PDB file of C-alpha atoms in Angstrom:
ATOM      1  CA  UNK H  14     -13.253  -4.129 -13.385  1.00 30.00           C
ATOM      2  CA  UNK H  15     -11.548  -4.827 -16.566  1.00 33.00           C
ATOM      3  CA  UNK H  16      -7.781  -5.090 -16.699  1.00 37.00           C
ATOM      4  CA  UNK H  17      -6.074  -1.989 -17.948  1.00 36.00           C
ATOM      5  CA  UNK H  18      -3.782  -2.694 -20.962  1.00 44.00           C
ATOM      6  CA  UNK H  19      -2.301   0.581 -21.396  1.00 55.00           C
ATOM      7  CA  UNK H  20       1.424   0.939 -22.625  1.00 65.00           C
ATOM      8  CA  UNK H  21       3.237  -1.227 -25.154  1.00 80.00           C
ATOM      9  CA  UNK H  22       5.255  -4.507 -24.345  1.00 89.00           C
ATOM     10  CA  UNK H  23       8.907  -4.616 -24.367  1.00 90.00           C
ATOM     11  CA  UNK H  24      10.996  -7.402 -25.900  1.00 90.00           C
ATOM     12  CA  UNK H  25      10.629 -10.505 -23.851  1.00 90.00           C
ATOM     13  CA  UNK H  26       7.813  -9.126 -21.551  1.00 94.00           C
ATOM     14  CA  UNK H  27       5.178 -11.437 -20.556  1.00 94.00           C
ATOM     15  CA  UNK H  28       1.406 -10.738 -20.005  1.00 95.00           C
ATOM     16  CA  UNK H  29      -1.228 -12.826 -18.491  1.00 95.00           C
ATOM     17  CA  UNK H  30      -5.128 -12.693 -18.581  1.00 94.00           C
ATOM     18  CA  UNK H  31      -6.114 -11.017 -15.296  1.00 90.00           C
ATOM     19  CA  UNK H  32      -9.171 -12.103 -13.717  1.00 92.00           C
ATOM     20  CA  UNK H  33     -12.366 -10.188 -15.062  1.00 90.00           C
ATOM     21  CA  UNK H  34     -13.695  -9.738 -11.427  1.00 94.00           C
ATOM     22  CA  UNK H  35     -12.139  -7.879  -8.567  1.00 96.00           C
ATOM     23  CA  UNK H  36     -12.035  -9.119  -4.995  1.00 97.00           C
ATOM     24  CA  UNK H  37     -12.321  -5.784  -3.069  1.00 97.00           C
ATOM     25  CA  UNK H  38     -13.096  -2.271  -3.869  1.00 97.00           C
ATOM     26  CA  UNK H  39     -11.074   0.725  -3.327  1.00 98.00           C
ATOM     27  CA  UNK H  40     -12.486   4.165  -2.533  1.00 98.00           C
ATOM     28  CA  UNK H  41     -10.616   7.129  -4.071  1.00 98.00           C
ATOM     29  CA  UNK H  42     -10.473   9.452  -0.923  1.00 98.00           C
ATOM     30  CA  UNK H  43      -8.807  12.409  -2.647  1.00 98.00           C
ATOM     31  CA  UNK H  44      -6.293  13.323  -5.531  1.00 98.00           C
ATOM     32  CA  UNK H  45      -2.710  14.153  -5.568  1.00 98.00           C
ATOM     33  CA  UNK H  46      -1.352  17.379  -7.464  1.00 98.00           C
ATOM     34  CA  UNK H  47       1.885  17.461  -8.600  1.00 96.00           C
ATOM     35  CA  UNK H  48       3.881  19.320 -11.196  1.00 95.00           C
ATOM     36  CA  UNK H  49       4.267  16.340 -13.372  1.00 94.00           C
ATOM     37  CA  UNK H  50       1.653  16.654 -16.155  1.00 92.00           C
ATOM     38  CA  UNK H  51       2.390  13.221 -17.820  1.00 90.00           C
ATOM     39  CA  UNK H  52       4.113  10.106 -16.849  1.00 86.00           C
ATOM     40  CA  UNK H  53       7.283  10.983 -18.614  1.00 87.00           C
ATOM     41  CA  UNK H  54       7.839  13.933 -16.551  1.00 89.00           C
ATOM     42  CA  UNK H  55       7.898  11.899 -13.273  1.00 90.00           C
ATOM     43  CA  UNK H  56      11.402  11.452 -11.702  1.00 87.00           C
ATOM     44  CA  UNK H  57      12.523   8.015 -11.137  1.00 83.00           C
ATOM     45  CA  UNK H  58      11.579   8.331  -7.542  1.00 84.00           C
ATOM     46  CA  UNK H  59      10.558  10.889  -5.190  1.00 88.00           C
ATOM     47  CA  UNK H  60      12.845  13.241  -3.120  1.00 90.00           C
ATOM     48  CA  UNK H  61      11.545  14.272   0.058  1.00 91.00           C
ATOM     49  CA  UNK H  62      14.371  16.579   0.994  1.00 90.00           C
ATOM     50  CA  UNK H  63      14.499  18.478  -2.338  1.00 91.00           C
ATOM     51  CA  UNK H  64      11.750  17.479  -4.315  1.00 92.00           C
ATOM     52  CA  UNK H  65       8.827  19.915  -5.356  1.00 95.00           C
ATOM     53  CA  UNK H  66       6.097  20.629  -2.953  1.00 97.00           C
ATOM     54  CA  UNK H  67       2.957  18.516  -3.752  1.00 97.00           C
ATOM     55  CA  UNK H  68      -0.546  18.879  -2.895  1.00 98.00           C
ATOM     56  CA  UNK H  69      -2.751  16.001  -1.525  1.00 98.00           C
ATOM     57  CA  UNK H  70      -6.297  16.924  -1.609  1.00 98.00           C
ATOM     58  CA  UNK H  71      -8.487  14.900   0.730  1.00 98.00           C
ATOM     59  CA  UNK H  72     -12.456  14.643  -0.173  1.00 98.00           C
ATOM     60  CA  UNK H  73     -15.139  14.353   2.122  1.00 97.00           C
ATOM     61  CA  UNK H  74     -16.442  12.434   4.272  1.00 97.00           C
ATOM     62  CA  UNK H  75     -12.596  11.796   4.991  1.00 98.00           C
ATOM     63  CA  UNK H  76     -11.492  15.244   6.066  1.00 98.00           C
ATOM     64  CA  UNK H  77     -12.100  14.746   9.612  1.00 98.00           C
ATOM     65  CA  UNK H  78      -9.362  11.566   9.611  1.00 98.00           C
ATOM     66  CA  UNK H  79      -6.636  14.349   9.447  1.00 98.00           C
ATOM     67  CA  UNK H  80      -6.856  15.092  12.834  1.00 98.00           C
ATOM     68  CA  UNK H  81      -3.446  14.620  14.523  1.00 97.00           C
ATOM     69  CA  UNK H  82      -1.373  14.297  11.345  1.00 98.00           C
ATOM     70  CA  UNK H  83       0.028  17.363  12.033  1.00 98.00           C
ATOM     71  CA  UNK H  84       1.981  15.756  15.076  1.00 97.00           C
ATOM     72  CA  UNK H  85       3.935  13.815  12.301  1.00 96.00           C
ATOM     73  CA  UNK H  86       6.898  14.769  10.407  1.00 96.00           C
ATOM     74  CA  UNK H  87       6.576  12.128   7.804  1.00 96.00           C
ATOM     75  CA  UNK H  88       3.964   9.797   6.209  1.00 97.00           C
ATOM     76  CA  UNK H  89       3.233   6.981   3.997  1.00 97.00           C
ATOM     77  CA  UNK H  90       1.166   7.926   0.919  1.00 98.00           C
ATOM     78  CA  UNK H  91      -0.516   4.941  -1.098  1.00 98.00           C
ATOM     79  CA  UNK H  92      -2.057   6.068  -4.322  1.00 98.00           C
ATOM     80  CA  UNK H  93      -3.745   4.280  -7.290  1.00 98.00           C
ATOM     81  CA  UNK H  94      -1.557   4.028 -10.411  1.00 95.00           C
ATOM     82  CA  UNK H  95      -4.296   4.585 -12.706  1.00 90.00           C
ATOM     83  CA  UNK H  96      -2.293   4.659 -15.952  1.00 89.00           C
ATOM     84  CA  UNK H  97      -0.610   1.399 -15.070  1.00 93.00           C
ATOM     85  CA  UNK H  98      -1.188  -1.866 -17.036  1.00 94.00           C
ATOM     86  CA  UNK H  99      -1.938  -4.836 -14.656  1.00 96.00           C
ATOM     87  CA  UNK H 100      -1.516  -7.813 -16.643  1.00 96.00           C
ATOM     88  CA  UNK H 101       2.390  -7.957 -16.913  1.00 96.00           C
ATOM     89  CA  UNK H 102       4.337 -10.576 -14.836  1.00 97.00           C
ATOM     90  CA  UNK H 103       7.745 -10.472 -16.440  1.00 97.00           C
ATOM     91  CA  UNK H 104       8.950  -7.033 -17.288  1.00 96.00           C
ATOM     92  CA  UNK H 105      12.101  -5.513 -18.993  1.00 93.00           C
ATOM     93  CA  UNK H 106      13.088  -2.186 -17.396  1.00 87.00           C
ATOM     94  CA  UNK H 107      16.054  -1.643 -19.201  1.00 86.00           C
ATOM     95  CA  UNK H 108      14.181  -2.678 -22.614  1.00 83.00           C
ATOM     96  CA  UNK H 109      17.158  -5.087 -23.423  1.00 85.00           C
ATOM     97  CA  UNK H 110      15.260  -8.436 -23.328  1.00 82.00           C
ATOM     98  CA  UNK H 111      16.149  -9.371 -19.877  1.00 92.00           C
ATOM     99  CA  UNK H 112      13.333  -9.900 -17.674  1.00 94.00           C
ATOM    100  CA  UNK H 113      12.454  -9.777 -14.110  1.00 96.00           C
ATOM    101  CA  UNK H 114       9.260 -10.795 -12.398  1.00 98.00           C
ATOM    102  CA  UNK H 115       6.882  -7.854 -11.234  1.00 98.00           C
ATOM    103  CA  UNK H 116       7.430  -8.523  -7.806  1.00 98.00           C
ATOM    104  CA  UNK H 117      11.045  -8.118  -7.915  1.00 98.00           C
ATOM    105  CA  UNK H 118      10.649  -4.561  -9.024  1.00 96.00           C
ATOM    106  CA  UNK H 119       8.812  -1.582  -8.254  1.00 94.00           C
ATOM    107  CA  UNK H 120       7.464  -0.734 -11.329  1.00 93.00           C
ATOM    108  CA  UNK H 121       4.015   0.805 -11.330  1.00 94.00           C
ATOM    109  CA  UNK H 122       2.798  -1.960 -13.764  1.00 95.00           C
ATOM    110  CA  UNK H 123       1.796  -4.655 -11.408  1.00 97.00           C
ATOM    111  CA  UNK H 124      -1.673  -6.869 -10.878  1.00 98.00           C
ATOM    112  CA  UNK H 125      -2.723  -4.142  -8.061  1.00 98.00           C
ATOM    113  CA  UNK H 126      -1.090  -0.661  -9.013  1.00 98.00           C
ATOM    114  CA  UNK H 127      -0.902   0.523  -5.539  1.00 98.00           C
ATOM    115  CA  UNK H 128       2.171   2.890  -5.086  1.00 96.00           C
ATOM    116  CA  UNK H 129       3.766   3.734  -1.835  1.00 96.00           C
ATOM    117  CA  UNK H 130       5.822   6.666  -1.096  1.00 94.00           C
ATOM    118  CA  UNK H 131       7.448   8.065   2.030  1.00 94.00           C
ATOM    119  CA  UNK H 132       6.974  11.768   2.234  1.00 96.00           C
ATOM    120  CA  UNK H 133       8.057  14.768   4.470  1.00 96.00           C
ATOM    121  CA  UNK H 134       4.984  16.611   5.735  1.00 97.00           C
ATOM    122  CA  UNK H 135       5.087  20.426   5.427  1.00 97.00           C
ATOM    123  CA  UNK H 136       1.557  21.480   6.229  1.00 98.00           C
ATOM    124  CA  UNK H 137      -1.795  19.534   7.327  1.00 98.00           C
ATOM    125  CA  UNK H 138      -4.976  21.682   6.391  1.00 98.00           C
ATOM    126  CA  UNK H 139      -8.505  20.918   6.709  1.00 98.00           C
ATOM    127  CA  UNK H 140      -8.898  19.292   3.489  1.00 98.00           C
ATOM    128  CA  UNK H 141      -5.232  18.967   2.410  1.00 98.00           C
ATOM    129  CA  UNK H 142      -1.604  17.958   3.197  1.00 98.00           C
ATOM    130  CA  UNK H 143       1.366  19.575   1.513  1.00 98.00           C
ATOM    131  CA  UNK H 144       4.483  17.333   1.392  1.00 98.00           C
ATOM    132  CA  UNK H 145       7.731  16.640  -0.607  1.00 97.00           C
ATOM    133  CA  UNK H 146       8.579  13.289  -1.857  1.00 95.00           C
ATOM    134  CA  UNK H 147       5.974  12.241  -4.374  1.00 96.00           C
ATOM    135  CA  UNK H 148       7.034  11.385  -8.160  1.00 91.00           C
ATOM    136  CA  UNK H 149       3.469  10.300  -9.348  1.00 93.00           C
ATOM    137  CA  UNK H 150       1.576  12.398 -12.307  1.00 94.00           C
ATOM    138  CA  UNK H 151      -0.623  15.063 -11.486  1.00 96.00           C
ATOM    139  CA  UNK H 152      -4.301  14.009 -10.577  1.00 97.00           C
ATOM    140  CA  UNK H 153      -3.277  10.586  -9.354  1.00 97.00           C
ATOM    141  CA  UNK H 154      -5.996   9.022  -7.059  1.00 98.00           C
ATOM    142  CA  UNK H 155      -5.282   8.930  -3.433  1.00 98.00           C
ATOM    143  CA  UNK H 156      -5.954   5.989  -1.521  1.00 98.00           C
ATOM    144  CA  UNK H 157      -4.419   6.049   1.972  1.00 98.00           C
ATOM    145  CA  UNK H 158      -2.299   8.416   4.291  1.00 98.00           C
ATOM    146  CA  UNK H 159      -0.386   6.844   7.190  1.00 97.00           C
ATOM    147  CA  UNK H 160       2.039   8.479   9.597  1.00 97.00           C
ATOM    148  CA  UNK H 161       5.455   6.960   9.080  1.00 92.00           C
ATOM    149  CA  UNK H 162       8.165   6.198  11.650  1.00 76.00           C
ATOM    150  CA  UNK H 163      11.419   5.651   9.761  1.00 58.00           C
ATOM    151  CA  UNK H 164      12.231   9.151   8.215  1.00 51.00           C
ATOM    152  CA  UNK H 165      15.996   8.062   8.460  1.00 56.00           C
ATOM    153  CA  UNK H 166      15.617   5.415   5.802  1.00 49.00           C
ATOM    154  CA  UNK H 167      16.279   5.870   2.215  1.00 49.00           C
ATOM    155  CA  UNK H 168      13.084   6.614   0.639  1.00 45.00           C
ATOM    156  CA  UNK H 169      11.375   3.705  -1.373  1.00 47.00           C
ATOM    157  CA  UNK H 170      10.761   4.298  -4.777  1.00 44.00           C
ATOM    158  CA  UNK H 171       7.445   5.462  -5.883  1.00 46.00           C
ATOM    159  CA  UNK H 172       5.823   2.265  -6.752  1.00 51.00           C
TER     160      UNK H 172
ATOM    161  CA  UNK O   9     -19.074  -2.829  -2.482  1.00 31.00           C
ATOM    162  CA  UNK O  10     -20.805  -2.290   0.803  1.00 33.00           C
ATOM    163  CA  UNK O  11     -18.701  -0.491   3.735  1.00 37.00           C
ATOM    164  CA  UNK O  12     -17.899  -3.190   6.469  1.00 36.00           C
ATOM    165  CA  UNK O  13     -18.914  -2.022   9.892  1.00 44.00           C
ATOM    166  CA  UNK O  14     -17.399  -4.774  11.982  1.00 55.00           C
ATOM    167  CA  UNK O  15     -16.170  -4.230  15.424  1.00 65.00           C
ATOM    168  CA  UNK O  16     -17.819  -1.920  18.211  1.00 80.00           C
ATOM    169  CA  UNK O  17     -17.377   1.858  18.539  1.00 89.00           C
ATOM    170  CA  UNK O  18     -15.123   3.104  21.449  1.00 90.00           C
ATOM    171  CA  UNK O  19     -16.230   6.201  23.359  1.00 90.00           C
ATOM    172  CA  UNK O  20     -15.827   9.500  20.918  1.00 90.00           C
ATOM    173  CA  UNK O  21     -15.085   7.648  17.922  1.00 94.00           C
ATOM    174  CA  UNK O  22     -16.767   8.739  14.738  1.00 94.00           C
ATOM    175  CA  UNK O  23     -18.059   7.400  11.749  1.00 95.00           C
ATOM    176  CA  UNK O  24     -19.014   8.562   8.280  1.00 95.00           C
ATOM    177  CA  UNK O  25     -21.337   7.164   5.498  1.00 94.00           C
ATOM    178  CA  UNK O  26     -18.884   5.666   3.201  1.00 90.00           C
ATOM    179  CA  UNK O  27     -19.403   5.570  -0.531  1.00 92.00           C
ATOM    180  CA  UNK O  28     -21.677   2.765  -1.799  1.00 90.00           C
ATOM    181  CA  UNK O  29     -19.526   2.260  -4.822  1.00 94.00           C
ATOM    182  CA  UNK O  30     -16.077   1.610  -5.106  1.00 96.00           C
ATOM    183  CA  UNK O  31     -13.638   3.351  -7.737  1.00 97.00           C
ATOM    184  CA  UNK O  32     -11.154   0.723  -8.399  1.00 97.00           C
ATOM    185  CA  UNK O  33     -10.785  -2.974  -7.796  1.00 97.00           C
ATOM    186  CA  UNK O  34      -8.459  -4.977  -6.253  1.00 98.00           C
ATOM    187  CA  UNK O  35      -7.306  -8.473  -7.025  1.00 98.00           C
ATOM    188  CA  UNK O  36      -6.655 -10.876  -4.251  1.00 98.00           C
ATOM    189  CA  UNK O  37      -3.150 -12.373  -5.769  1.00 98.00           C
ATOM    190  CA  UNK O  38      -2.540 -14.895  -2.984  1.00 98.00           C
ATOM    191  CA  UNK O  39      -3.055 -15.405   0.978  1.00 98.00           C
ATOM    192  CA  UNK O  40      -0.888 -15.009   3.808  1.00 98.00           C
ATOM    193  CA  UNK O  41      -0.397 -17.751   6.222  1.00 97.00           C
ATOM    194  CA  UNK O  42       0.341 -16.640   9.799  1.00 96.00           C
ATOM    195  CA  UNK O  43       0.496 -18.352  13.227  1.00 95.00           C
ATOM    196  CA  UNK O  44      -2.259 -15.904  14.142  1.00 94.00           C
ATOM    197  CA  UNK O  45      -5.619 -17.365  14.115  1.00 93.00           C
ATOM    198  CA  UNK O  46      -7.626 -14.387  15.075  1.00 90.00           C
ATOM    199  CA  UNK O  47      -7.145 -10.657  15.441  1.00 86.00           C
ATOM    200  CA  UNK O  48      -6.551 -10.734  19.141  1.00 87.00           C
ATOM    201  CA  UNK O  49      -3.615 -13.396  18.496  1.00 89.00           C
ATOM    202  CA  UNK O  50      -1.793 -10.750  16.218  1.00 90.00           C
ATOM    203  CA  UNK O  51       1.295  -8.997  17.695  1.00 87.00           C
ATOM    204  CA  UNK O  52       1.238  -5.128  17.642  1.00 83.00           C
ATOM    205  CA  UNK O  53       3.524  -5.199  14.885  1.00 84.00           C
ATOM    206  CA  UNK O  54       5.671  -7.445  13.063  1.00 88.00           C
ATOM    207  CA  UNK O  55       9.356  -8.425  14.066  1.00 90.00           C
ATOM    208  CA  UNK O  56      11.391  -9.245  10.921  1.00 91.00           C
ATOM    209  CA  UNK O  57      14.276 -10.442  13.096  1.00 91.00           C
ATOM    210  CA  UNK O  58      12.592 -12.582  15.446  1.00 91.00           C
ATOM    211  CA  UNK O  59       8.972 -12.960  14.659  1.00 92.00           C
ATOM    212  CA  UNK O  60       7.541 -16.367  13.211  1.00 95.00           C
ATOM    213  CA  UNK O  61       8.064 -17.388   9.744  1.00 97.00           C
ATOM    214  CA  UNK O  62       4.986 -16.597   7.608  1.00 97.00           C
ATOM    215  CA  UNK O  63       4.145 -18.297   4.482  1.00 98.00           C
ATOM    216  CA  UNK O  64       2.784 -16.173   1.543  1.00 98.00           C
ATOM    217  CA  UNK O  65       1.034 -18.153  -1.194  1.00 98.00           C
ATOM    218  CA  UNK O  66       0.884 -16.598  -4.481  1.00 98.00           C
ATOM    219  CA  UNK O  67      -1.871 -17.879  -6.964  1.00 98.00           C
ATOM    220  CA  UNK O  68      -1.791 -18.272 -10.583  1.00 97.00           C
ATOM    221  CA  UNK O  69      -1.681 -16.447 -13.125  1.00 97.00           C
ATOM    222  CA  UNK O  70       1.008 -14.427 -10.860  1.00 98.00           C
ATOM    223  CA  UNK O  71       3.576 -16.825  -9.911  1.00 98.00           C
ATOM    224  CA  UNK O  72       5.931 -15.993 -12.727  1.00 98.00           C
ATOM    225  CA  UNK O  73       6.067 -12.456 -11.130  1.00 98.00           C
ATOM    226  CA  UNK O  74       8.308 -13.995  -8.361  1.00 98.00           C
ATOM    227  CA  UNK O  75      11.228 -14.295 -10.779  1.00 98.00           C
ATOM    228  CA  UNK O  76      14.168 -12.488  -9.371  1.00 97.00           C
ATOM    229  CA  UNK O  77      12.496 -11.780  -5.597  1.00 98.00           C
ATOM    230  CA  UNK O  78      15.342 -14.053  -4.398  1.00 98.00           C
ATOM    231  CA  UNK O  79      17.747 -11.612  -5.198  1.00 97.00           C
ATOM    232  CA  UNK O  80      16.181  -9.227  -2.487  1.00 96.00           C
ATOM    233  CA  UNK O  81      16.685  -9.594   1.241  1.00 96.00           C
ATOM    234  CA  UNK O  82      13.498  -7.649   2.030  1.00 96.00           C
ATOM    235  CA  UNK O  83      10.394  -6.703   0.686  1.00 97.00           C
ATOM    236  CA  UNK O  84       7.385  -4.678   1.263  1.00 97.00           C
ATOM    237  CA  UNK O  85       4.077  -6.674   1.510  1.00 98.00           C
ATOM    238  CA  UNK O  86       0.607  -5.054   0.955  1.00 98.00           C
ATOM    239  CA  UNK O  87      -2.551  -6.967   2.164  1.00 98.00           C
ATOM    240  CA  UNK O  88      -5.928  -6.462   2.716  1.00 98.00           C
ATOM    241  CA  UNK O  89      -7.370  -6.178   6.233  1.00 95.00           C
ATOM    242  CA  UNK O  90     -10.411  -8.092   5.453  1.00 90.00           C
ATOM    243  CA  UNK O  91     -11.856  -7.656   8.995  1.00 89.00           C
ATOM    244  CA  UNK O  92     -11.420  -3.952   9.358  1.00 93.00           C
ATOM    245  CA  UNK O  93     -14.276  -1.518   9.243  1.00 94.00           C
ATOM    246  CA  UNK O  94     -13.957   1.282   6.964  1.00 96.00           C
ATOM    247  CA  UNK O  95     -16.142   4.084   7.968  1.00 96.00           C
ATOM    248  CA  UNK O  96     -14.073   5.392  10.827  1.00 96.00           C
ATOM    249  CA  UNK O  97     -12.717   8.829  10.525  1.00 97.00           C
ATOM    250  CA  UNK O  98     -11.819   9.410  14.344  1.00 97.00           C
ATOM    251  CA  UNK O  99     -10.530   6.618  16.505  1.00 96.00           C
ATOM    252  CA  UNK O 100      -9.703   6.029  20.234  1.00 93.00           C
ATOM    253  CA  UNK O 101      -6.998   3.783  20.215  1.00 87.00           C
ATOM    254  CA  UNK O 102      -6.407   4.006  24.119  1.00 86.00           C
ATOM    255  CA  UNK O 103     -10.216   3.492  24.425  1.00 83.00           C
ATOM    256  CA  UNK O 104     -10.133   6.641  26.985  1.00 85.00           C
ATOM    257  CA  UNK O 105     -12.257   8.951  24.854  1.00 82.00           C
ATOM    258  CA  UNK O 106      -9.399  10.787  23.284  1.00 92.00           C
ATOM    259  CA  UNK O 107      -9.688  10.682  19.277  1.00 95.00           C
ATOM    260  CA  UNK O 108      -7.102  10.803  16.842  1.00 96.00           C
ATOM    261  CA  UNK O 109      -7.926  10.873  13.000  1.00 98.00           C
ATOM    262  CA  UNK O 110      -7.678   7.756  11.001  1.00 98.00           C
ATOM    263  CA  UNK O 111      -5.010   9.040   8.988  1.00 98.00           C
ATOM    264  CA  UNK O 112      -2.596  10.017  12.034  1.00 98.00           C
ATOM    265  CA  UNK O 113      -2.656   6.310  13.132  1.00 96.00           C
ATOM    266  CA  UNK O 114      -1.753   3.018  11.628  1.00 94.00           C
ATOM    267  CA  UNK O 115      -4.946   1.117  12.849  1.00 93.00           C
ATOM    268  CA  UNK O 116      -6.339  -1.401  10.461  1.00 94.00           C
ATOM    269  CA  UNK O 117      -9.521   0.406  10.492  1.00 95.00           C
ATOM    270  CA  UNK O 118      -9.478   3.083   7.421  1.00 97.00           C
ATOM    271  CA  UNK O 119     -11.396   4.086   4.295  1.00 98.00           C
ATOM    272  CA  UNK O 120      -8.984   1.663   2.244  1.00 98.00           C
ATOM    273  CA  UNK O 121      -7.911  -1.127   4.672  1.00 98.00           C
ATOM    274  CA  UNK O 122      -4.571  -1.825   2.781  1.00 98.00           C
ATOM    275  CA  UNK O 123      -1.716  -2.531   5.223  1.00 96.00           C
ATOM    276  CA  UNK O 124       1.939  -2.363   4.409  1.00 96.00           C
ATOM    277  CA  UNK O 125       4.518  -4.334   6.421  1.00 94.00           C
ATOM    278  CA  UNK O 126       8.264  -4.500   5.648  1.00 94.00           C
ATOM    279  CA  UNK O 127       9.601  -8.205   6.069  1.00 96.00           C
ATOM    280  CA  UNK O 128      12.672 -10.157   5.815  1.00 96.00           C
ATOM    281  CA  UNK O 129      12.954 -12.656   2.835  1.00 97.00           C
ATOM    282  CA  UNK O 130      13.965 -16.344   4.072  1.00 97.00           C
ATOM    283  CA  UNK O 131      12.861 -18.306   0.906  1.00 98.00           C
ATOM    284  CA  UNK O 132      11.300 -17.855  -2.571  1.00 98.00           C
ATOM    285  CA  UNK O 133       9.535 -20.562  -4.107  1.00 98.00           C
ATOM    286  CA  UNK O 134       7.590 -21.134  -7.200  1.00 98.00           C
ATOM    287  CA  UNK O 135       4.330 -20.461  -5.588  1.00 98.00           C
ATOM    288  CA  UNK O 136       5.233 -18.819  -2.150  1.00 98.00           C
ATOM    289  CA  UNK O 137       7.558 -16.630  -0.074  1.00 98.00           C
ATOM    290  CA  UNK O 138       8.606 -17.643   3.418  1.00 98.00           C
ATOM    291  CA  UNK O 139       9.146 -14.192   5.373  1.00 98.00           C
ATOM    292  CA  UNK O 140       9.564 -12.810   8.895  1.00 97.00           C
ATOM    293  CA  UNK O 141       7.806  -9.496  10.108  1.00 95.00           C
ATOM    294  CA  UNK O 142       4.124  -9.939   9.458  1.00 96.00           C
ATOM    295  CA  UNK O 143       1.518  -9.268  12.122  1.00 91.00           C
ATOM    296  CA  UNK O 144      -1.574 -10.208  10.324  1.00 93.00           C
ATOM    297  CA  UNK O 145      -4.177 -12.779  10.775  1.00 94.00           C
ATOM    298  CA  UNK O 146      -3.823 -16.201   9.009  1.00 96.00           C
ATOM    299  CA  UNK O 147      -5.727 -15.991   5.678  1.00 97.00           C
ATOM    300  CA  UNK O 148      -5.333 -12.436   4.918  1.00 97.00           C
ATOM    301  CA  UNK O 149      -5.520 -11.698   1.173  1.00 98.00           C
ATOM    302  CA  UNK O 150      -2.254 -10.693  -0.649  1.00 98.00           C
ATOM    303  CA  UNK O 151      -2.318  -7.462  -2.640  1.00 98.00           C
ATOM    304  CA  UNK O 152       1.283  -6.973  -3.642  1.00 98.00           C
ATOM    305  CA  UNK O 153       4.898  -7.861  -3.000  1.00 98.00           C
ATOM    306  CA  UNK O 154       7.536  -5.257  -3.648  1.00 97.00           C
ATOM    307  CA  UNK O 155      11.208  -5.112  -3.064  1.00 97.00           C
ATOM    308  CA  UNK O 156      12.435  -3.032  -0.541  1.00 92.00           C
ATOM    309  CA  UNK O 157      15.493  -1.180  -0.060  1.00 76.00           C
ATOM    310  CA  UNK O 158      15.467   0.198   3.325  1.00 58.00           C
ATOM    311  CA  UNK O 159      16.332  -2.605   5.771  1.00 52.00           C
ATOM    312  CA  UNK O 160      18.122  -0.904   8.230  1.00 56.00           C
ATOM    313  CA  UNK O 161      15.110   1.305   9.342  1.00 49.00           C
ATOM    314  CA  UNK O 162      12.600   0.878  11.896  1.00 49.00           C
ATOM    315  CA  UNK O 163      10.037  -1.560  10.384  1.00 45.00           C
ATOM    316  CA  UNK O 164       6.667   0.161  10.109  1.00 47.00           C
ATOM    317  CA  UNK O 165       3.704  -1.216  12.005  1.00 44.00           C
ATOM    318  CA  UNK O 166       1.286  -3.648  10.101  1.00 46.00           C
ATOM    319  CA  UNK O 167      -1.159  -1.501   8.740  1.00 51.00           C
TER     320      UNK O 167
END
């Protein structure tokens, strides 16, 4: 797996040479469908109370694993930010030359661009889940669905 | 990447044939050191108020990305459950033959065994972070560190 180098650098941002080999492999177990066609359309963070309904499609052979999810009101969704760059260690989110470490912000650009969002579950079907609270681009690969037990908390940003 | 098939099956549990090829690769960016030498030593979930102090070692070239993390009191840690099996779709956590879908529980055994824990940050060094709240086995590979903004919430279980 080669390092993704999409997106341009802002003043002060620092990249490293990421490893050429990966250490573990992810399966894309489905895809997330949102109204956000491009990155620039995505909200800064998902809104699980008032955000648009998004459809999480789950592929075979994983659909049987949805059994029981409908008993939960909320879920944590892990997904792969396939458009992110993975070589940034210092970022300038405000584009003002002031930099912050990648591990001190929730930017999608990080060594392992796995995002985590807390969503409200609206419907669980045989091959899909309808939720509110996602902020990712349409077609984002799905990595995991976990039941979530802290729905009262402010929801984390999408990365 | 072949499917891991560690651990024995309980009554009623169902496995599938996982894909032979992975779709994306993860870098292990460090390692988590805990007092839990084996899986059976791990608590059911981490305790970020009273749990033991754990040391997250960050490898190069990623250490610069820790800049600014000390400004945060809490973090979300993503890590790779390297001992998990990845082919279970129905699991019987109570070993009583009653099954629940993998996506309806937070077991480490899942198609992509990426765990997520909310921890309290005690210290950020040049190459490490000391935290409370982890429940994983000593030597667990680190995937990501993200600042977390909902410290008042009940902390999610370790998977």
